[in-house]
């Protein structure tokens, strides 16, 4: 699968584009619906594409083809810059939709092709980003470090850099960093370095000049000093991580200029959110509701998914956004354990009443990637193996798991104890078939967007049929999410899904008594 998927009509007009548009192209306002894709191709590449796509029959694909895109984007200072992006592309033609071409674009490095001319390196390629945040936690874990180190960020106003340039900038930053190994590329054109205080000769301006001298690139810079915040060191560290995450994700108010002018206030505001979320965990400021997952063959409720609900108003207006904040601030592992403990207490209470129900709890991909969390989770699971047929784990993937090996090992430890593991929201965001290959799970929950659109979309039905067929071959249970109508229910039943979840079967509610709707496929 590519990093960008472009749908074209037979005249090469762009119908739709999906994927990491901004990080791949440097702008989300370049390749847009209604524009001609061939207008962005170099002359030689245009001829190659036109000739190659004529060989498509509907049962083959053409590629890999080196694709050269040329266009203008803002240079960040009121003008425009002409840039070239190099990709590897695969064209395909789906028989069910004969009036469309589909182009998957990916980075040349995946196919061993030199990409020095391109200005884009997708930040998701850098495991160092998550490693840098973990290093930051380690550094600031020592309270004395708060008064002895600084974090300096650099950005380029969105002009973007080649892979070679990013490596050169990182090498330069590393030479100024704590221990020589605390610098990272956080996103395309965005960098951070942890460095020691008390070195007036090595200011952020000096570092910027050294970068310009070595690479010819001018960067904006700002220094964040946690010791200037009127908060404890741990909250300061979490606020710092959250701010850097927002910086890496191109959130408008978190850039080098904003940090320079108002960095302390931004981090103190973030710290208030951290403190509020900590109080949610400490003061039991959340509850669990339960939504039924129904066996599509029998119509019986198979188990319930435990979902968190919050009684606060400050951190976020939705449970999803609150969980995202917890992930970005590095608090999700604490919250996941709190949810686990609350769900376990519910199971023990039901056991005493001789009324056990099967439930599944969510655990973030970020949590399951951390050794400290896995050790705590395994310690709990070992003591409750009697619930191995009752309790299951849903691995959520709202954030990319950079180190796939760590969660893969954790999943196998969990399964060896007899607990089942579900991979949630399959097909959404970063997850793909490579996850399914690497993460040996018991069940797959297919993202609801596919289910919702499958009624009217042949393409979505084709994807669903492929997923179900693959899972049957692998012996993996399939769960269809967002089953909201009887029409949805009949469709996923006919496709061969094992279980269904959605408002048609029941909304999340505090009680598991009488929940779920009996439906037998006709």
Coordinates of C-alpha atoms in Angstrom, one line a residue:
X1 CA 0.0 0.0 0.0
X2 CA 1.2 3.5 -0.8
X3 CA 1.6 6.6 1.3
X4 CA -0.7 8.5 -1.0
X5 CA -3.7 7.0 -2.9
X6 CA -4.9 9.1 -5.9
X7 CA -8.1 8.4 -7.7
X8 CA -8.1 9.6 -11.3
X9 CA -10.7 9.7 -14.1
X10 CA -9.7 8.4 -17.6
X11 CA -8.6 11.9 -18.5
X12 CA -6.2 12.0 -15.6
X13 CA -8.2 14.5 -13.6
X14 CA -7.9 14.0 -9.8
X15 CA -11.1 12.8 -8.3
X16 CA -9.9 12.1 -4.8
X17 CA -6.6 12.0 -2.9
X18 CA -6.0 10.3 0.5
X19 CA -3.1 9.6 2.8
X20 CA -0.2 11.6 4.2
X21 CA -0.8 14.5 1.8
X22 CA 0.8 17.3 3.7
X23 CA 3.9 15.4 5.0
X24 CA 4.5 13.9 1.5
X25 CA 3.9 17.0 -0.6
X26 CA 4.6 19.8 1.8
X27 CA 1.1 21.2 1.2
X28 CA -2.4 19.9 1.1
X29 CA -3.4 22.6 -1.4
X30 CA -1.4 21.3 -4.4
X31 CA -2.9 18.0 -5.7
X32 CA -6.6 18.6 -5.2
X33 CA -9.8 17.3 -6.8
X34 CA -10.6 18.8 -10.1
X35 CA -6.9 19.4 -11.2
X36 CA -5.1 17.5 -13.9
X37 CA -2.5 15.1 -12.5
X38 CA -0.5 15.2 -15.7
X39 CA 0.0 19.0 -15.3
X40 CA 2.2 18.3 -12.3
X41 CA 4.5 15.8 -14.1
X42 CA 7.8 16.6 -15.7
X43 CA 7.8 16.2 -19.5
X44 CA 9.7 13.0 -19.5
X45 CA 7.6 11.5 -16.7
X46 CA 4.3 12.5 -18.3
X47 CA 5.1 10.6 -21.5
X48 CA 6.2 7.6 -19.4
X49 CA 2.9 7.6 -17.4
X50 CA 0.7 8.0 -20.5
X51 CA 2.4 5.1 -22.3
X52 CA 2.5 2.8 -19.3
X53 CA -1.1 3.2 -18.2
X54 CA -2.3 2.2 -21.7
X55 CA -1.3 -1.4 -20.8
X56 CA -3.7 -1.6 -17.9
X57 CA -6.4 -4.2 -18.4
X58 CA -8.2 -4.3 -15.1
X59 CA -6.5 -7.4 -13.9
X60 CA -2.9 -6.1 -13.7
X61 CA -1.0 -3.2 -12.3
X62 CA 1.8 -1.1 -13.7
X63 CA 4.9 -0.3 -11.6
X64 CA 7.0 0.6 -9.9
X65 CA 7.4 3.8 -12.0
X66 CA 9.5 6.7 -10.9
X67 CA 7.1 9.7 -10.6
X68 CA 8.4 13.2 -10.7
X69 CA 6.0 15.9 -9.5
X70 CA 6.7 19.6 -10.0
X71 CA 4.7 22.4 -8.4
X72 CA 4.8 25.7 -6.5
X73 CA 4.3 26.0 -2.8
X74 CA 4.6 28.9 -0.4
X75 CA 8.1 29.7 0.7
X76 CA 6.9 31.0 4.1
X77 CA 7.9 34.6 3.5
X78 CA 5.2 35.8 1.1
X79 CA 6.5 34.2 -2.1
X80 CA 6.4 30.8 -3.8
X81 CA 9.1 28.2 -4.4
X82 CA 9.1 25.7 -7.3
X83 CA 9.8 22.2 -5.9
X84 CA 10.2 18.7 -7.2
X85 CA 9.1 15.6 -5.4
X86 CA 10.2 12.2 -6.5
X87 CA 8.1 9.1 -5.7
X88 CA 7.6 5.5 -6.8
X89 CA 4.1 4.8 -8.2
X90 CA 1.9 1.9 -9.0
X91 CA -1.1 2.3 -11.4
X92 CA -4.1 0.0 -11.3
X93 CA -7.5 -0.3 -12.9
X94 CA -10.4 -1.9 -11.0
X95 CA -12.8 -3.9 -13.2
X96 CA -15.8 -2.8 -11.1
X97 CA -15.0 0.8 -11.9
X98 CA -13.8 1.0 -15.4
X99 CA -13.8 4.8 -15.6
X100 CA -11.2 5.2 -12.8
X101 CA -7.4 4.9 -12.5
X102 CA -5.8 4.4 -9.1
X103 CA -2.3 5.5 -8.3
X104 CA -0.5 4.5 -5.1
X105 CA 2.6 6.7 -4.4
X106 CA 5.3 5.8 -1.9
X107 CA 8.8 7.0 -1.1
X108 CA 11.7 5.8 -3.3
X109 CA 13.7 4.7 -0.3
X110 CA 11.3 1.8 0.2
X111 CA 12.5 0.4 -3.1
X112 CA 16.2 1.2 -2.7
X113 CA 16.1 4.2 -5.0
X114 CA 18.2 7.3 -4.2
X115 CA 15.9 10.2 -3.3
X116 CA 18.3 13.1 -2.8
X117 CA 16.3 15.4 -5.1
X118 CA 13.1 15.2 -3.1
X119 CA 12.4 17.7 -0.3
X120 CA 10.1 15.4 1.7
X121 CA 10.9 12.8 4.3
X122 CA 7.7 11.6 6.1
X123 CA 8.2 12.0 9.8
X124 CA 6.6 8.6 10.4
X125 CA 9.8 7.0 8.9
X126 CA 11.7 8.2 12.0
X127 CA 11.6 5.8 14.9
X128 CA 13.9 8.4 16.5
X129 CA 10.8 10.7 17.1
X130 CA 9.3 8.3 19.6
X131 CA 12.7 7.4 20.9
X132 CA 13.4 11.1 21.5
X133 CA 10.3 11.5 23.6
X134 CA 11.3 8.5 25.6
X135 CA 14.8 9.9 26.1
X136 CA 13.2 13.2 27.2
X137 CA 11.2 11.3 29.8
X138 CA 14.4 9.7 31.1
X139 CA 16.3 12.9 31.2
X140 CA 13.6 14.8 33.0
X141 CA 12.9 11.8 35.3
X142 CA 15.7 13.2 37.4
X143 CA 14.3 16.2 39.1
X144 CA 17.7 17.9 39.1
X145 CA 17.8 17.7 35.3
X146 CA 15.0 20.3 35.1
X147 CA 17.4 22.9 36.3
X148 CA 20.3 21.7 34.2
X149 CA 19.0 21.1 30.7
X150 CA 17.2 22.9 27.9
X151 CA 15.2 21.8 24.9
X152 CA 15.7 23.9 21.7
X153 CA 13.4 23.5 18.7
X154 CA 14.1 24.5 15.1
X155 CA 11.8 24.9 12.1
X156 CA 11.9 26.2 8.5
X157 CA 8.5 27.7 8.1
X158 CA 7.3 24.7 6.1
X159 CA 9.7 24.7 3.1
X160 CA 10.8 21.1 3.7
X161 CA 14.2 19.4 3.4
X162 CA 15.6 16.4 1.6
X163 CA 16.6 13.3 3.5
X164 CA 20.3 14.2 3.1
X165 CA 19.7 17.7 4.4
X166 CA 17.7 16.4 7.4
X167 CA 20.6 14.0 8.3
X168 CA 23.1 16.8 8.0
X169 CA 21.0 19.0 10.3
X170 CA 20.5 16.3 12.8
X171 CA 24.3 15.5 12.8
X172 CA 25.0 19.1 13.5
X173 CA 22.4 19.3 16.4
X174 CA 23.8 16.0 17.9
X175 CA 27.2 17.6 18.3
X176 CA 25.6 20.2 20.6
X177 CA 23.3 17.8 22.4
X178 CA 23.4 16.2 25.8
X179 CA 25.8 13.2 25.6
X180 CA 25.9 13.7 21.8
X181 CA 22.8 11.6 21.2
X182 CA 19.8 13.8 22.2
X183 CA 18.7 15.3 18.9
X184 CA 16.0 14.3 16.5
X185 CA 14.0 15.1 13.4
X186 CA 10.5 15.4 14.7
X187 CA 8.9 16.1 11.3
X188 CA 9.9 17.4 7.9
X189 CA 11.7 20.7 8.6
X190 CA 11.2 20.4 12.4
X191 CA 14.0 19.4 14.8
X192 CA 14.7 19.3 18.6
X193 CA 17.8 19.0 20.7
X194 CA 18.3 18.5 24.5
X195 CA 21.3 20.4 25.7
X196 CA 23.1 21.4 28.9
X197 CA 22.5 24.8 30.5
X198 CA 25.3 27.0 31.6
X199 CA 27.1 27.2 28.2
X200 CA 26.4 30.9 27.2
X201 CA 28.8 30.5 24.2
X202 CA 26.6 27.8 22.7
X203 CA 23.2 29.6 22.4
X204 CA 20.4 28.7 20.1
X205 CA 21.6 31.4 17.7
X206 CA 25.1 30.0 17.6
X207 CA 23.6 26.6 16.8
X208 CA 21.5 28.1 14.1
X209 CA 24.5 29.8 12.5
X210 CA 26.5 26.5 12.6
X211 CA 23.6 24.7 10.8
X212 CA 23.5 27.4 8.2
X213 CA 27.3 27.2 7.8
X214 CA 27.2 23.5 7.4
X215 CA 24.1 23.1 5.2
X216 CA 23.2 26.6 3.9
X217 CA 19.8 26.3 5.5
X218 CA 18.4 29.0 7.8
X219 CA 16.1 27.8 10.6
X220 CA 13.9 29.5 13.2
X221 CA 14.7 28.5 16.8
X222 CA 13.3 28.8 20.3
X223 CA 14.5 27.4 23.6
X224 CA 12.1 25.8 26.2
X225 CA 13.2 25.9 29.8
X226 CA 11.1 23.8 32.1
X227 CA 12.7 25.3 35.2
X228 CA 11.0 28.6 34.4
X229 CA 7.6 27.1 34.8
X230 CA 5.8 27.3 38.1
X231 CA 5.0 23.5 38.1
X232 CA 6.6 20.3 39.4
X233 CA 9.2 18.6 37.2
X234 CA 7.1 15.7 36.2
X235 CA 4.2 17.8 35.0
X236 CA 6.7 20.1 33.2
X237 CA 8.2 17.1 31.4
X238 CA 4.7 15.9 30.3
X239 CA 3.8 19.4 29.2
X240 CA 7.1 19.6 27.3
X241 CA 6.4 16.3 25.5
X242 CA 2.9 17.4 24.6
X243 CA 4.1 20.8 23.3
X244 CA 6.8 19.0 21.2
X245 CA 4.2 16.6 19.9
X246 CA 2.0 19.5 18.8
X247 CA 5.1 21.1 17.2
X248 CA 5.8 17.9 15.3
X249 CA 2.2 17.6 14.2
X250 CA 2.2 21.2 12.8
X251 CA -0.4 22.5 15.2
X252 CA -0.5 26.2 14.3
X253 CA 0.2 27.8 17.7
X254 CA 3.1 25.4 18.5
X255 CA 5.9 26.6 16.2
X256 CA 9.3 28.1 16.8
X257 CA 8.0 31.7 16.6
X258 CA 5.2 31.0 19.1
X259 CA 7.6 29.2 21.5
X260 CA 10.0 32.1 21.3
X261 CA 7.3 34.7 22.1
X262 CA 5.1 32.7 24.5
X263 CA 6.7 29.4 25.2
X264 CA 6.3 29.4 29.0
X265 CA 2.6 30.2 28.8
X266 CA 2.0 27.5 26.2
X267 CA 3.7 24.9 28.3
X268 CA 2.0 26.1 31.5
X269 CA -1.4 25.8 29.7
X270 CA -0.4 22.3 28.6
X271 CA 0.6 21.5 32.2
X272 CA -2.8 22.4 33.4
X273 CA -4.3 19.8 31.1
X274 CA -1.7 17.3 32.3
X275 CA -2.7 18.0 35.9
X276 CA -6.4 17.8 35.1
X277 CA -5.9 14.4 33.4
X278 CA -3.9 13.2 36.3
X279 CA -6.8 14.1 38.6
X280 CA -9.1 12.1 36.4
X281 CA -7.0 9.0 37.0
X282 CA -6.4 9.8 40.7
X283 CA -9.9 10.8 41.6
X284 CA -11.7 8.2 39.6
X285 CA -13.1 10.8 37.2
X286 CA -14.1 8.4 34.6
X287 CA -16.6 5.6 34.2
X288 CA -17.0 2.6 32.0
X289 CA -19.9 1.9 29.7
X290 CA -20.4 -1.3 27.8
X291 CA -21.4 -1.9 24.2
X292 CA -22.5 -5.4 23.0
X293 CA -20.7 -7.3 20.3
X294 CA -23.1 -9.8 18.7
X295 CA -22.5 -13.2 17.1
X296 CA -24.0 -12.7 13.6
X297 CA -24.9 -16.4 13.2
X298 CA -26.8 -16.8 16.4
X299 CA -27.9 -13.3 17.2
X300 CA -26.6 -13.7 20.7
X301 CA -24.4 -11.1 22.5
X302 CA -20.9 -12.6 22.5
X303 CA -19.2 -10.0 24.7
X304 CA -19.1 -6.3 25.6
X305 CA -16.5 -3.7 24.9
X306 CA -15.7 -1.5 27.9
X307 CA -15.5 2.2 26.8
X308 CA -14.3 5.1 28.9
X309 CA -16.5 8.1 29.6
X310 CA -15.3 11.3 31.4
X311 CA -17.1 13.5 33.9
X312 CA -14.9 16.6 33.1
X313 CA -15.2 19.5 30.7
X314 CA -11.7 20.9 30.5
X315 CA -9.3 18.6 28.7
X316 CA -11.6 17.8 25.8
X317 CA -15.2 17.6 24.7
X318 CA -15.0 14.0 23.5
X319 CA -13.6 10.7 24.9
X320 CA -11.6 10.2 21.7
X321 CA -9.8 13.6 21.9
X322 CA -9.1 13.0 25.6
X323 CA -7.4 9.7 24.8
X324 CA -5.4 11.3 22.1
X325 CA -4.3 14.0 24.6
X326 CA -3.2 11.2 27.0
X327 CA -1.2 9.6 24.3
X328 CA 0.5 12.8 23.2
X329 CA 1.3 13.8 26.8
X330 CA 2.7 10.3 27.6
X331 CA 0.0 9.5 30.1
X332 CA -1.9 6.8 28.3
X333 CA -0.1 3.9 30.0
X334 CA -1.3 5.2 33.4
X335 CA -4.8 5.6 32.1
X336 CA -4.8 2.1 30.4
X337 CA -3.9 0.5 33.7
X338 CA -6.6 2.5 35.5
X339 CA -9.2 1.3 33.0
X340 CA -7.9 -2.3 33.4
X341 CA -8.3 -2.1 37.2
X342 CA -11.8 -0.7 37.0
X343 CA -12.9 -3.4 34.5
X344 CA -11.3 -6.1 36.7
X345 CA -13.2 -4.8 39.7
X346 CA -16.4 -5.1 37.6
X347 CA -15.5 -8.7 36.7
X348 CA -14.8 -9.6 40.4
X349 CA -18.1 -8.1 41.4
X350 CA -20.0 -10.0 38.7
X351 CA -18.1 -13.2 39.8
X352 CA -19.4 -12.7 43.3
X353 CA -22.9 -12.4 42.0
X354 CA -22.4 -15.5 39.8
X355 CA -23.3 -13.4 36.8
X356 CA -20.1 -13.1 34.7
X357 CA -20.2 -11.5 31.3
X358 CA -17.4 -11.5 28.7
X359 CA -15.8 -8.0 28.3
X360 CA -13.0 -6.5 26.2
X361 CA -10.9 -3.5 27.3
X362 CA -8.9 -1.1 25.1
X363 CA -5.1 -0.7 25.4
X364 CA -3.2 1.8 23.3
X365 CA -0.5 0.8 20.9
X366 CA 1.7 3.3 22.7
X367 CA 1.2 1.5 26.0
X368 CA 1.8 -2.0 24.7
X369 CA 5.0 -0.7 23.2
X370 CA 6.5 0.2 26.6
X371 CA 8.3 -2.4 28.6
X372 CA 7.3 -0.9 31.9
X373 CA 3.6 -1.0 31.0
X374 CA 3.8 -4.6 29.7
X375 CA 5.4 -5.7 32.9
X376 CA 2.7 -4.2 35.0
X377 CA 0.0 -5.6 32.8
X378 CA 1.4 -9.1 32.8
X379 CA 1.7 -9.0 36.6
X380 CA -2.0 -8.4 36.7
X381 CA -2.9 -11.0 34.1
X382 CA -0.9 -13.7 35.8
X383 CA -3.0 -13.3 38.9
X384 CA -6.4 -13.5 37.1
X385 CA -5.9 -16.3 34.6
X386 CA -9.2 -17.7 35.8
X387 CA -10.7 -14.9 33.6
X388 CA -8.8 -15.8 30.5
X389 CA -12.0 -16.9 28.7
X390 CA -13.8 -13.8 30.0
X391 CA -11.5 -10.9 29.5
X392 CA -9.9 -9.9 26.2
X393 CA -7.7 -7.1 25.1
X394 CA -8.4 -4.7 22.2
X395 CA -5.3 -3.1 20.9
X396 CA -6.1 0.4 19.6
X397 CA -4.0 2.1 17.0
X398 CA -4.8 5.8 17.2
X399 CA -1.1 6.4 17.0
X400 CA 1.6 4.7 14.9
X401 CA 3.6 1.9 16.6
X402 CA 7.1 2.6 15.4
X403 CA 8.7 -0.4 16.9
X404 CA 6.4 -3.2 15.8
X405 CA 8.5 -5.9 17.5
X406 CA 7.8 -4.7 21.0
X407 CA 4.0 -5.0 20.8
X408 CA 4.3 -8.2 18.8
X409 CA 6.2 -9.8 21.7
X410 CA 3.8 -8.4 24.3
X411 CA 0.8 -9.8 22.4
X412 CA 2.3 -13.2 22.4
X413 CA 2.9 -13.1 26.1
X414 CA -0.7 -12.1 26.7
X415 CA -2.0 -14.9 24.4
X416 CA 0.2 -17.5 26.1
X417 CA -1.8 -16.8 29.3
X418 CA -5.0 -17.7 27.4
X419 CA -6.3 -14.1 26.9
X420 CA -7.5 -13.2 23.4
X421 CA -6.2 -10.1 21.6
X422 CA -8.2 -8.1 19.1
X423 CA -6.7 -5.6 16.7
X424 CA -9.1 -2.6 16.7
X425 CA -10.0 -0.2 13.8
X426 CA -8.2 -2.2 11.1
X427 CA -7.9 -0.2 7.9
X428 CA -7.9 3.2 9.6
X429 CA -5.0 5.6 10.0
X430 CA -1.6 3.9 10.0
X431 CA -2.6 0.3 10.4
X432 CA -2.4 -2.0 7.4
X433 CA -1.8 -5.5 6.3
X434 CA 1.8 -5.4 7.6
X435 CA 0.3 -5.1 11.1
X436 CA -1.7 -8.2 10.5
X437 CA 1.4 -10.0 9.4
X438 CA 3.5 -8.9 12.3
X439 CA 0.9 -8.9 15.1
X440 CA -0.4 -12.4 15.7
X441 CA -3.9 -11.7 17.0
X442 CA -7.1 -13.6 17.6
X443 CA -9.5 -11.2 16.0
X444 CA -9.7 -8.2 13.8
X445 CA -12.2 -5.3 14.1
X446 CA -12.7 -3.6 10.8
X447 CA -12.9 0.2 10.9
X448 CA -16.5 1.4 10.7
X449 CA -15.8 3.8 7.8
X450 CA -15.7 0.8 5.5
X451 CA -18.9 -0.6 6.9
X452 CA -20.8 2.7 6.7
X453 CA -19.9 3.3 3.1
X454 CA -20.1 -0.3 1.9
X455 CA -23.9 -0.1 1.3
X456 CA -23.3 2.3 -1.7
X457 CA -19.6 1.6 -2.5
X458 CA -18.4 -1.3 -4.6
X459 CA -14.8 -0.5 -3.7
X460 CA -15.5 -0.7 0.0
X461 CA -17.3 -4.0 -0.4
X462 CA -14.3 -5.3 -2.4
X463 CA -12.0 -4.3 0.5
X464 CA -14.3 -5.9 3.0
X465 CA -14.5 -9.1 1.1
X466 CA -10.8 -9.2 0.8
X467 CA -10.3 -8.6 4.5
X468 CA -12.9 -11.3 5.5
X469 CA -11.4 -13.8 3.0
X470 CA -7.8 -13.2 4.3
X471 CA -8.9 -13.5 7.9
X472 CA -10.7 -16.8 7.2
X473 CA -7.5 -18.1 5.6
X474 CA -5.5 -17.1 8.7
X475 CA -8.0 -18.3 11.2
X476 CA -8.7 -14.8 12.6
X477 CA -12.2 -13.8 13.8
X478 CA -13.7 -10.7 12.1
X479 CA -15.8 -8.0 13.8
X480 CA -17.7 -5.4 11.8
X481 CA -17.9 -2.0 13.5
X482 CA -20.5 0.8 13.1
X483 CA -23.4 -1.6 12.2
X484 CA -26.1 1.0 12.5
X485 CA -29.0 -0.4 10.4
X486 CA -30.6 -3.7 9.5
X487 CA -29.2 -3.2 6.0
X488 CA -25.7 -3.0 7.4
X489 CA -26.3 -6.0 9.6
X490 CA -27.5 -8.1 6.6
X491 CA -24.6 -7.0 4.5
X492 CA -21.8 -7.9 6.9
X493 CA -23.6 -11.2 7.7
X494 CA -23.7 -12.1 4.0
X495 CA -20.1 -11.2 3.7
X496 CA -19.1 -13.7 6.3
X497 CA -18.2 -11.5 9.3
X498 CA -18.3 -13.4 12.6
X499 CA -19.4 -10.6 14.9
X500 CA -21.0 -7.2 14.6
X501 CA -21.0 -4.0 16.8
X502 CA -22.9 -0.8 16.5
X503 CA -26.1 1.0 17.4
X504 CA -28.3 -1.5 15.6
X505 CA -27.3 -4.1 18.3
X506 CA -27.1 -1.6 21.2
X507 CA -25.6 1.6 22.4
X508 CA -22.9 1.8 25.1
X509 CA -24.6 1.8 28.5
X510 CA -23.7 1.4 32.1
X511 CA -25.5 -1.9 32.6
X512 CA -24.8 -5.2 30.7
X513 CA -28.2 -6.6 31.7
X514 CA -30.5 -6.9 28.7
X515 CA -28.1 -5.2 26.3
X516 CA -27.8 -6.3 22.7
X517 CA -30.4 -7.0 20.1
X518 CA -31.2 -10.4 18.8
X519 CA -30.9 -10.6 15.1
X520 CA -30.7 -13.7 12.9
X521 CA -29.7 -13.2 9.3
X522 CA -32.3 -14.2 6.9

